[in-house]
CSV table of C-alpha atoms in Angstrom, one decimal:
chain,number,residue,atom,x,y,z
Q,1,UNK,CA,49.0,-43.0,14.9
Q,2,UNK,CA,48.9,-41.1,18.1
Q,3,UNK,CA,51.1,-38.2,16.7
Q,4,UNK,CA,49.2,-37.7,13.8
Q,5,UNK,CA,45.7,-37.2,15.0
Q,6,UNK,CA,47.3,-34.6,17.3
Q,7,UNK,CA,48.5,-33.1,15.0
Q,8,UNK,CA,44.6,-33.0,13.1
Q,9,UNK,CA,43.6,-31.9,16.1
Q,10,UNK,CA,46.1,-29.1,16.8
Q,11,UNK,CA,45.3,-27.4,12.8
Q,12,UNK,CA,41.9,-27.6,13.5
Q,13,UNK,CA,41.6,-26.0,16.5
Q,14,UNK,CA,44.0,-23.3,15.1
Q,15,UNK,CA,42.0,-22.5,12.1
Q,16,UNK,CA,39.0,-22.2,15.0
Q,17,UNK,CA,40.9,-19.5,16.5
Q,18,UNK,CA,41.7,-17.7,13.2
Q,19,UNK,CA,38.2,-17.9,12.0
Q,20,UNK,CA,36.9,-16.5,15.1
Q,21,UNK,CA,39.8,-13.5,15.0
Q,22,UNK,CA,38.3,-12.5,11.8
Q,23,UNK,CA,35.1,-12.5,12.3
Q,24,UNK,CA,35.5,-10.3,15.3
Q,25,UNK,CA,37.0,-8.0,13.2
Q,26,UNK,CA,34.7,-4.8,12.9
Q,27,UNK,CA,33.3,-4.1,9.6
Q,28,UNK,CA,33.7,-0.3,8.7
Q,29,UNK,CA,30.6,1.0,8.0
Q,30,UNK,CA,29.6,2.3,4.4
Q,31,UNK,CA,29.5,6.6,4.3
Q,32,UNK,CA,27.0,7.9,1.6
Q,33,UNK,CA,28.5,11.4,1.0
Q,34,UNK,CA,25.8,14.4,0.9
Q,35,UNK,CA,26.2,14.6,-2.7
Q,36,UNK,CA,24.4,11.0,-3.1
Q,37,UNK,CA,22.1,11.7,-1.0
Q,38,UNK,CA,21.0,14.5,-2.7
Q,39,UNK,CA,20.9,12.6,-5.6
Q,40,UNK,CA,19.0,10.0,-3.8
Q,41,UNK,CA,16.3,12.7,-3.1
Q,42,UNK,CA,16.2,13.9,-7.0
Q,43,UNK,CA,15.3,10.5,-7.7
Q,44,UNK,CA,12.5,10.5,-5.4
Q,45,UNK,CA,11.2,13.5,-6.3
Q,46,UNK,CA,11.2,12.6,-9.7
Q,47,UNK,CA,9.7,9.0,-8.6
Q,48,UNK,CA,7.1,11.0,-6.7
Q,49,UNK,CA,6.0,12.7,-9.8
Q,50,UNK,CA,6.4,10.0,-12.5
Q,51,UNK,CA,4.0,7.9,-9.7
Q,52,UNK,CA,1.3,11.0,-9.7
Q,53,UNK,CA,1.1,10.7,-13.5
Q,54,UNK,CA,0.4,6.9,-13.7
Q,55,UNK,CA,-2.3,7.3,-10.5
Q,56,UNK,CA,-3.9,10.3,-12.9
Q,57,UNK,CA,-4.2,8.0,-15.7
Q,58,UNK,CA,-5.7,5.4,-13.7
Q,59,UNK,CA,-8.4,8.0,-12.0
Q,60,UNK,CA,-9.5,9.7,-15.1
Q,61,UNK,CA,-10.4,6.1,-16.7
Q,62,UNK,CA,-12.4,5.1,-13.3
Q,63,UNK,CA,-14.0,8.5,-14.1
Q,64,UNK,CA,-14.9,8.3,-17.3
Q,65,UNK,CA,-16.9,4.8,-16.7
Q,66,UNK,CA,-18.2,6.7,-13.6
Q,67,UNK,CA,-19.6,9.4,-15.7
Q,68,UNK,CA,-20.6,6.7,-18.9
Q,69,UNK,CA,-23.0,5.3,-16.5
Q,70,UNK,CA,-24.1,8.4,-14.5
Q,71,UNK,CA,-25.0,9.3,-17.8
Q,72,UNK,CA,-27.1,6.2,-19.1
Q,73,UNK,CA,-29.0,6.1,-15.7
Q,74,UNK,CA,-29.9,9.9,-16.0
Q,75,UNK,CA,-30.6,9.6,-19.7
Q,76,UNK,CA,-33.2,6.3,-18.8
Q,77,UNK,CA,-34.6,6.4,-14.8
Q,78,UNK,CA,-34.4,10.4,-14.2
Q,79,UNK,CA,-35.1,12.1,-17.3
Q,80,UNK,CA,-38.2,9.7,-18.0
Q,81,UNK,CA,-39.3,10.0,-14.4
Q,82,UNK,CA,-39.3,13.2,-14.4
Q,83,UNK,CA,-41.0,14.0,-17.4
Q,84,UNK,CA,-44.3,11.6,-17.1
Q,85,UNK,CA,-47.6,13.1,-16.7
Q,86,UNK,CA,-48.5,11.0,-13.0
Q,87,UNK,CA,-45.2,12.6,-11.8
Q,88,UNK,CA,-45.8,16.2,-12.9
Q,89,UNK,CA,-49.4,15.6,-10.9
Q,90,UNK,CA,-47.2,14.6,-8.0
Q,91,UNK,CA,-45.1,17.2,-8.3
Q,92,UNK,CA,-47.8,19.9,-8.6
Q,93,UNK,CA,-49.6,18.3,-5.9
Q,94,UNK,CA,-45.8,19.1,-3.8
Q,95,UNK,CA,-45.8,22.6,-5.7
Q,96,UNK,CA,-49.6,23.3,-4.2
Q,97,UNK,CA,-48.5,22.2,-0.7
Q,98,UNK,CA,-45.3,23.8,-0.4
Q,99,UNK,CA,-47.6,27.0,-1.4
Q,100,UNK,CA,-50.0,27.0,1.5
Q,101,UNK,CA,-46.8,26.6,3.8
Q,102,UNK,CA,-44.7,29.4,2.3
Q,103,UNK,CA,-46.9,32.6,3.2
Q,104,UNK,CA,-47.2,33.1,-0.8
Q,105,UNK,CA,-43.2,33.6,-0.9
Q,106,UNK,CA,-41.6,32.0,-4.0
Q,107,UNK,CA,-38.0,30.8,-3.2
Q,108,UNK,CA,-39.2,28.8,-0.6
Q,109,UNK,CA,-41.7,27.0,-2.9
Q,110,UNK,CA,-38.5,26.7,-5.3
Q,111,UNK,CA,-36.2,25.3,-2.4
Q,112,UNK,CA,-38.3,23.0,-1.5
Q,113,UNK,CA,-38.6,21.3,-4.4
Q,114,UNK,CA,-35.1,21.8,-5.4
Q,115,UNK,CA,-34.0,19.8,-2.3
Q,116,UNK,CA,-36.8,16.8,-2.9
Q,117,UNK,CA,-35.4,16.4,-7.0
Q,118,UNK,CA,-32.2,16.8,-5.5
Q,119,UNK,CA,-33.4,13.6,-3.3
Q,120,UNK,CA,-34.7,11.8,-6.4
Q,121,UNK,CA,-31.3,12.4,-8.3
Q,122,UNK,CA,-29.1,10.5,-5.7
Q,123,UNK,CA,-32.0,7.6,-5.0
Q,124,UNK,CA,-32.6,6.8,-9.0
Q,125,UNK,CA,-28.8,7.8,-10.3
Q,126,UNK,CA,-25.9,8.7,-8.4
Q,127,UNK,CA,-26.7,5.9,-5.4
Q,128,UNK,CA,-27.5,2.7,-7.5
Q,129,UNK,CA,-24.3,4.0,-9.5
Q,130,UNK,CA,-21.7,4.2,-6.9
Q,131,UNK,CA,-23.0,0.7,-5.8
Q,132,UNK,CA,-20.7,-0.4,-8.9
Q,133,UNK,CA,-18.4,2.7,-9.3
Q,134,UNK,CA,-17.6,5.3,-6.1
Q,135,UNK,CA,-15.5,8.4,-6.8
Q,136,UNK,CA,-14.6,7.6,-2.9
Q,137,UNK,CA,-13.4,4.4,-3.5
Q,138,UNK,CA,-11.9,6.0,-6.5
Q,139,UNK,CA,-10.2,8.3,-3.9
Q,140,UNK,CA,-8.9,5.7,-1.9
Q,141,UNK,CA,-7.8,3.6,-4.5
Q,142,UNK,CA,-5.9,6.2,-6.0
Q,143,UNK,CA,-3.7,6.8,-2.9
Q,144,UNK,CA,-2.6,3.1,-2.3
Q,145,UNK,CA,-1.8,3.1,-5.9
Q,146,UNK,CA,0.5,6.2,-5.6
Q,147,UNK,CA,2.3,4.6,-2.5
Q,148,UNK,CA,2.8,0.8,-4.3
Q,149,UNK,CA,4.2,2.5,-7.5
Q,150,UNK,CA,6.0,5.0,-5.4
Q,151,UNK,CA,7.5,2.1,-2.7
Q,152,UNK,CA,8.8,0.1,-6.1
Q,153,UNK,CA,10.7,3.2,-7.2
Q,154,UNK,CA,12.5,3.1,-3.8
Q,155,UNK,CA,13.4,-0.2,-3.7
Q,156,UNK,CA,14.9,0.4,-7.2
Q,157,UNK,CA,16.9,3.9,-5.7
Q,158,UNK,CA,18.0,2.0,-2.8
Q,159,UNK,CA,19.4,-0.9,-4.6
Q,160,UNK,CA,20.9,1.9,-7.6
Q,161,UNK,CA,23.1,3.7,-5.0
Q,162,UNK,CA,24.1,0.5,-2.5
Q,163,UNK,CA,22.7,2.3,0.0
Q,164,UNK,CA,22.4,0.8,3.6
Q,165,UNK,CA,19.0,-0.2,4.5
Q,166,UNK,CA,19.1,1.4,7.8
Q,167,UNK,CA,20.4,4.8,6.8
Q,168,UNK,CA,18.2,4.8,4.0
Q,169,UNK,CA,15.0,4.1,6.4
Q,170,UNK,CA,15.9,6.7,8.3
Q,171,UNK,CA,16.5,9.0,5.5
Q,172,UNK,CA,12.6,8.2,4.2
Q,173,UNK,CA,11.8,8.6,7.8
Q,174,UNK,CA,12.9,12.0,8.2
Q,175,UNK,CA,10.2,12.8,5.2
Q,176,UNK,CA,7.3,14.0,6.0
Q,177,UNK,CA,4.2,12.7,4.2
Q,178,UNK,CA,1.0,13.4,6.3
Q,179,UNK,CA,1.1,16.0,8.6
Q,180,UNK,CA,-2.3,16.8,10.2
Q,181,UNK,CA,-1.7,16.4,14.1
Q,182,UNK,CA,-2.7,16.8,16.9
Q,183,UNK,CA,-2.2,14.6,18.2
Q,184,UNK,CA,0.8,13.4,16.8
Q,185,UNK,CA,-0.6,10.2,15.4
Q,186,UNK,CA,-2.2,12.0,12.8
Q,187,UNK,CA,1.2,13.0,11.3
Q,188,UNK,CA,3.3,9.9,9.4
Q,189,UNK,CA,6.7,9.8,7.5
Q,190,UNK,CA,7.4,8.8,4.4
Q,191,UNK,CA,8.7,5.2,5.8
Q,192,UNK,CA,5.5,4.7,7.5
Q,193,UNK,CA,3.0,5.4,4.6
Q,194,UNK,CA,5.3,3.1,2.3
Q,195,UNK,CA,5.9,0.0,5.1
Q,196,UNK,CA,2.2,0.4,6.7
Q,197,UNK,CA,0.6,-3.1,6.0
Q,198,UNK,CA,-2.3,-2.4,5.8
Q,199,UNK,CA,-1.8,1.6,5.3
Q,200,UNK,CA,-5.8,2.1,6.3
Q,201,UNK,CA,-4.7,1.2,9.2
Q,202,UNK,CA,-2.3,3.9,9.8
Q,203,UNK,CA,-4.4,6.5,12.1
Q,204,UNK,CA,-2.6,9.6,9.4
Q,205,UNK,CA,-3.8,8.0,7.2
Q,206,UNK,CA,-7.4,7.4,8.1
Q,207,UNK,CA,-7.3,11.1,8.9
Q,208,UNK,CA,-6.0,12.0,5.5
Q,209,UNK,CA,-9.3,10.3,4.0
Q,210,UNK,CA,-11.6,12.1,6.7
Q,211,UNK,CA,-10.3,15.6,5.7
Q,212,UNK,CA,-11.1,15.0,2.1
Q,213,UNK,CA,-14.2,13.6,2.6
Q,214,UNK,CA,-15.2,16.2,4.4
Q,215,UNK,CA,-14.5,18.8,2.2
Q,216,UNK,CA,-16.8,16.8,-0.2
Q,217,UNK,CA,-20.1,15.5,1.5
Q,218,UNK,CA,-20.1,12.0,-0.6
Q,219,UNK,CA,-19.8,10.0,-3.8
Q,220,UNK,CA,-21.4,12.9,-6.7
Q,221,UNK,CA,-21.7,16.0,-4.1
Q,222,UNK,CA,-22.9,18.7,-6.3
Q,223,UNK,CA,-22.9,17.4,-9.1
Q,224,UNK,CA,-26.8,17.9,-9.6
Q,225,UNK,CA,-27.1,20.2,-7.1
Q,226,UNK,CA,-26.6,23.5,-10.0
Q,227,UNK,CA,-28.4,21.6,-13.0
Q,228,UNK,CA,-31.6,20.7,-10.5
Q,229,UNK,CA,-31.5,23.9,-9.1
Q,230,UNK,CA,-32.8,25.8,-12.3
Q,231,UNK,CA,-35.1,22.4,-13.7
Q,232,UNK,CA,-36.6,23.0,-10.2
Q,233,UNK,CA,-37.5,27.1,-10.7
Q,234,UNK,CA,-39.0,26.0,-14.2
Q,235,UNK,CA,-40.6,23.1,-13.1
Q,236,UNK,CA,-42.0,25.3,-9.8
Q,237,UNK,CA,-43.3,28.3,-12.1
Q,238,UNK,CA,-44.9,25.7,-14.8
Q,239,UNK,CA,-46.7,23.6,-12.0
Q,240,UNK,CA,-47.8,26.7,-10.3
Q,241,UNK,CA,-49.5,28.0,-13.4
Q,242,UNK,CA,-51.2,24.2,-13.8
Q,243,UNK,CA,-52.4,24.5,-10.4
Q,244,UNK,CA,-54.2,28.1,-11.1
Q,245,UNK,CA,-55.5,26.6,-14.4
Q,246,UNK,CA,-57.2,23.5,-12.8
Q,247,UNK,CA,-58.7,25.8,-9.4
Q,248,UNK,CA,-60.3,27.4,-11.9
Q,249,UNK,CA,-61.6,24.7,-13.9
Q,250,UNK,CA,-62.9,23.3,-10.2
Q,251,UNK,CA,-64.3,26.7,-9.7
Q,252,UNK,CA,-66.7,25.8,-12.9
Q,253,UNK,CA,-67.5,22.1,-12.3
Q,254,UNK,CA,-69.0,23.0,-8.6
Q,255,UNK,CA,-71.0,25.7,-10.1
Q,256,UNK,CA,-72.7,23.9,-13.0
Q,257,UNK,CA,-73.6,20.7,-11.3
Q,258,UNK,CA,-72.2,17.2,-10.4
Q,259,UNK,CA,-73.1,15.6,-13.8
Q,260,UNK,CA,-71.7,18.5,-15.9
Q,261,UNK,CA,-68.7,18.9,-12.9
Q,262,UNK,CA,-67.2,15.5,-14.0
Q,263,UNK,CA,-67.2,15.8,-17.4
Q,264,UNK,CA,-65.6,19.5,-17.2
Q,265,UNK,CA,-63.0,17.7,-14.5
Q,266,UNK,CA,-62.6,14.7,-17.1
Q,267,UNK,CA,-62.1,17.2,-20.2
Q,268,UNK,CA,-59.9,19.1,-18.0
Q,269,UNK,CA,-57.8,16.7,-16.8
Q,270,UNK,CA,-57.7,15.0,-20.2
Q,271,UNK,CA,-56.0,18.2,-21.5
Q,272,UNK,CA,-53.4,18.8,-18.9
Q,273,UNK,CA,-52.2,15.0,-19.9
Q,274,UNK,CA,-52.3,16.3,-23.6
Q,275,UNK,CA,-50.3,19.0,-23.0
Q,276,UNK,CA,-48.0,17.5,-20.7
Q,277,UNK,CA,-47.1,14.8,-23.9
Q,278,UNK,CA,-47.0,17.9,-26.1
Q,279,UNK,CA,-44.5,19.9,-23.9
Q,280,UNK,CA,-42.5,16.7,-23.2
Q,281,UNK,CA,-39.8,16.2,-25.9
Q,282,UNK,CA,-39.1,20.5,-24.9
Q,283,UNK,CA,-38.7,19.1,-21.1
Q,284,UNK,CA,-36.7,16.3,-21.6
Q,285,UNK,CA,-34.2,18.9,-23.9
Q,286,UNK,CA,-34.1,21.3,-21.6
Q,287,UNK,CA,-33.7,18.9,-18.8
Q,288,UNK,CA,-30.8,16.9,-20.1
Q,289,UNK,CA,-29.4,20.3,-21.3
Q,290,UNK,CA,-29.5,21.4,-17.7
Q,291,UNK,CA,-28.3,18.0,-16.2
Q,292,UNK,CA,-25.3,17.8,-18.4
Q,293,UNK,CA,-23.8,21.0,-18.1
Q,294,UNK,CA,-23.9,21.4,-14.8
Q,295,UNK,CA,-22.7,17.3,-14.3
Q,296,UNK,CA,-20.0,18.1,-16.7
Q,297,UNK,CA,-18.8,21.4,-14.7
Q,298,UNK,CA,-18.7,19.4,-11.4
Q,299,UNK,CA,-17.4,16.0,-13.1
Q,300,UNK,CA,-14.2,18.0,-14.2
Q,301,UNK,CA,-14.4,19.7,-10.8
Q,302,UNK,CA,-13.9,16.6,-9.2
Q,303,UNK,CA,-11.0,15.7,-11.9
Q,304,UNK,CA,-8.8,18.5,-10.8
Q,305,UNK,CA,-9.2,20.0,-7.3
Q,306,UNK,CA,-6.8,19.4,-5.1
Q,307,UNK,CA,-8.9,19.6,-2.1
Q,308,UNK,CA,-11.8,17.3,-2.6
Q,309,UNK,CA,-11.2,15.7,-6.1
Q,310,UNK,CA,-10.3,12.3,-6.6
Q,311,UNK,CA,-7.0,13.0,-6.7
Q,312,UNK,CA,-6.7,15.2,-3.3
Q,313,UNK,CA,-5.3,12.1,-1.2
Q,314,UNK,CA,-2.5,11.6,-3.5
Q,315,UNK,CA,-2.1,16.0,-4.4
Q,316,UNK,CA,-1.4,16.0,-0.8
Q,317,UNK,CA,0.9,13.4,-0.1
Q,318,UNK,CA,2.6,14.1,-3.0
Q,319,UNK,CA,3.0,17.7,-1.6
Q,320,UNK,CA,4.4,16.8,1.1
Q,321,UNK,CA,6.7,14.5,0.3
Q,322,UNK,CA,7.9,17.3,-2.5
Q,323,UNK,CA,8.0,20.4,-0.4
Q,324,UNK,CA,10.1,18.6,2.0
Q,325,UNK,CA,12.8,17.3,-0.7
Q,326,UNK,CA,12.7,20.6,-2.0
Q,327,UNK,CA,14.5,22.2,0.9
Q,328,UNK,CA,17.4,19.5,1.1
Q,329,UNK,CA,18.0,20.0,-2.7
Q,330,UNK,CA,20.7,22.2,-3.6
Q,331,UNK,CA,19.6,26.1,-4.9
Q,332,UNK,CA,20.3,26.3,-8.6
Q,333,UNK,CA,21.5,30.0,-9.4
Q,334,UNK,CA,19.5,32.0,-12.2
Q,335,UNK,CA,21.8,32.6,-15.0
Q,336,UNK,CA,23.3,36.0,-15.5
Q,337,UNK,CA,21.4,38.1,-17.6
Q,338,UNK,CA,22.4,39.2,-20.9
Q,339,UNK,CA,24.5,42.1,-21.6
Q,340,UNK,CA,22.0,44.7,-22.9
Q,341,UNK,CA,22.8,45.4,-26.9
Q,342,UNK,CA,24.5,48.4,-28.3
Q,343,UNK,CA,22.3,51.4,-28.4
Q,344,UNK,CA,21.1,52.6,-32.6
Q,345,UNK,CA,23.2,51.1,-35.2
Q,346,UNK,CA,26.4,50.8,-33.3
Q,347,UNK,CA,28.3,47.8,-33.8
Q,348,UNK,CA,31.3,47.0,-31.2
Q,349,UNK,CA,34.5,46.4,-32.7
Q,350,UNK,CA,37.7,45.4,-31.0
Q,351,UNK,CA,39.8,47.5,-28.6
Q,352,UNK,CA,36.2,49.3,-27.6
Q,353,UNK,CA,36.0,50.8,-30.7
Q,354,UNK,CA,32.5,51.0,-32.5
Q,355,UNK,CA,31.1,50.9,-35.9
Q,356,UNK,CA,28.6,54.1,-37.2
């Protein structure tokens, strides 16, 4: 009984020792030949791209509602506003003080005005609007869209080519995605951007949005800025014609008496509210006419530019992260050219021989 549990006792303690021998045994470590990983970068330049279509789709939807309701607020706070008679009288009263400050020079009478509609834009439209909708958010949104769809399309490379998950860090590490230092913080790889949790919290990145949103000075910059600009010069030369008109209607009330005075300032006022309802439906054309074009010019503005559009975040990580791959990919040579034809109606034969 003795013997035999020594003998249990003696296998088991030799299969210890043979376990432990091979696990001790160095595993060799995998080798990803440069022609994978040039492959490996194809595929995530390609990722890259196929991730900057879906984020485009995305943003020119947000934008579309954006613009739905910039329009429907214009089209029923602004463009009514604007055009009712108490408001002209405001706005005249503005025109008339503006005047007495100016030295009798026009632009700044226009300016002036230009910058207070420009005011009343932003309170009655494009601020209550970007409570619900912000082409900043937009912005931001758009990037951490880019980097989720972007970070799924490397999991699936990594996975595709077995690659190790250390080498293949440091292989995304050693792509640049922002680059804006100093200091260095401002610059991260393209490991960072995609591992960041949050990435707002990445100090690049918070310098990525500052540089954009610098370039464009908030949610709708410009975008009534041209369109106001000219309903201000017509609105400044109409108003200053009103003003003339009623000085001189004052000018005849004081000199025919009190009694006759009021009724001439009643009469008189009585017309300019006629003829503000008259010219009204040619305002409100001219004034949506103006509004829209120039809203339209800057809405596609924002669509597109790669500096300051909604889309800049992502154009530039994008960049980055493409430029860089682009100098580890191999240099395709142009194809020879084509041998140049045989001159007039010669036709080569065999043996150099040709055909008259």
């Amino acid at each position: 009984m003795n013997l035999r549990f020594l003998l249990v006792v003696l296998l088991v303690v030799l299969a210890g020792c043979a376990t432990v021998h091979r696990a001790s045994e160095p595993t060799a470590p995998v080798v990803i030949s440069e022609a994978t990983w040039q492959q490996i970068d194809q595929d995530i330049d390609a990722a890259s791209l196929a991730s900057k279509e879906i984020v485009k789709r995305y943003t020119r939807s947000a934008m579309e509602r954006w613009r739905e309701m910039v329009y429907q607020r214009t089209e029923t706070d602004f463009i009514p506003w604007f055009t009712s008679y108490w408001t002209q009288q405001w706005l005249s009263a503005k025109v008339g003080w503006y005047k007495m400050n100016s030295g009798g020079e026009v632009d700044p009478v226009v300016n002036r005005l230009t910058v207070y509609l420009q005011e009343q834009y932003h309170e009655r439209v494009l601020d209550p609007v970007a409570k619900v909708i912000d082409p900043n958010v937009i912005m931001a949104d758009a990037i951490t869209l880019y980097l989720q769809t972007l970070d799924a399309h490397l999991v699936e490379i990594q996975e595709h080519y077995r690659a190790p998950q250390d080498q293949f860090d440091r292989r995304l590490n050693d792509i640049p995605a922002i680059a804006l230092a100093p200091p260095p913080a401002r610059n991260a790889s393209l490991y960072q951007i995609a591992h960041a949790e949050p990435v707002t919290n990445l100090p690049a990145y918070q310098a990525l949005i500052e540089r954009v949103r610098s370039a464009n000075s908030g949610a709708g910059a410009g975008l009534s800025d041209a369109g106001i600009s000219s309903v201000a010069k017509r609105a400044g030369e109409k108003l200053e014609g009103q003003i003339a008109t009623r000085s001189a209607a004052g000018a005849v009330a004081a000199a025919v008496g009190r009694v006759a005075g009021a009724v001439i300032s009643v009469v008189s006022a009585g017309i300019a509210a006629l003829s503000n309802e008259s010219d009204r439906p040619e305002t409100e054309v001219q004034l949506r006419k103006n509004l829209g074009d120039a809203f339209d010019k800057a809405w596609l503005g924002l669509m597109e530019n790669e500096a300051n559009g909604v889309m800049a975040g992502v154009y530039y990580i994008s960049g980055q992260i493409e430029g860089s791959l682009a100098k580890n990919l191999p240099v395709v040579p142009e194809p020879a050219p084509l041998a140049s034809p045989p001159q007039g109606d010669q036709t080569p034969l065999q043996g150099g021989q040709t055909l008259q």
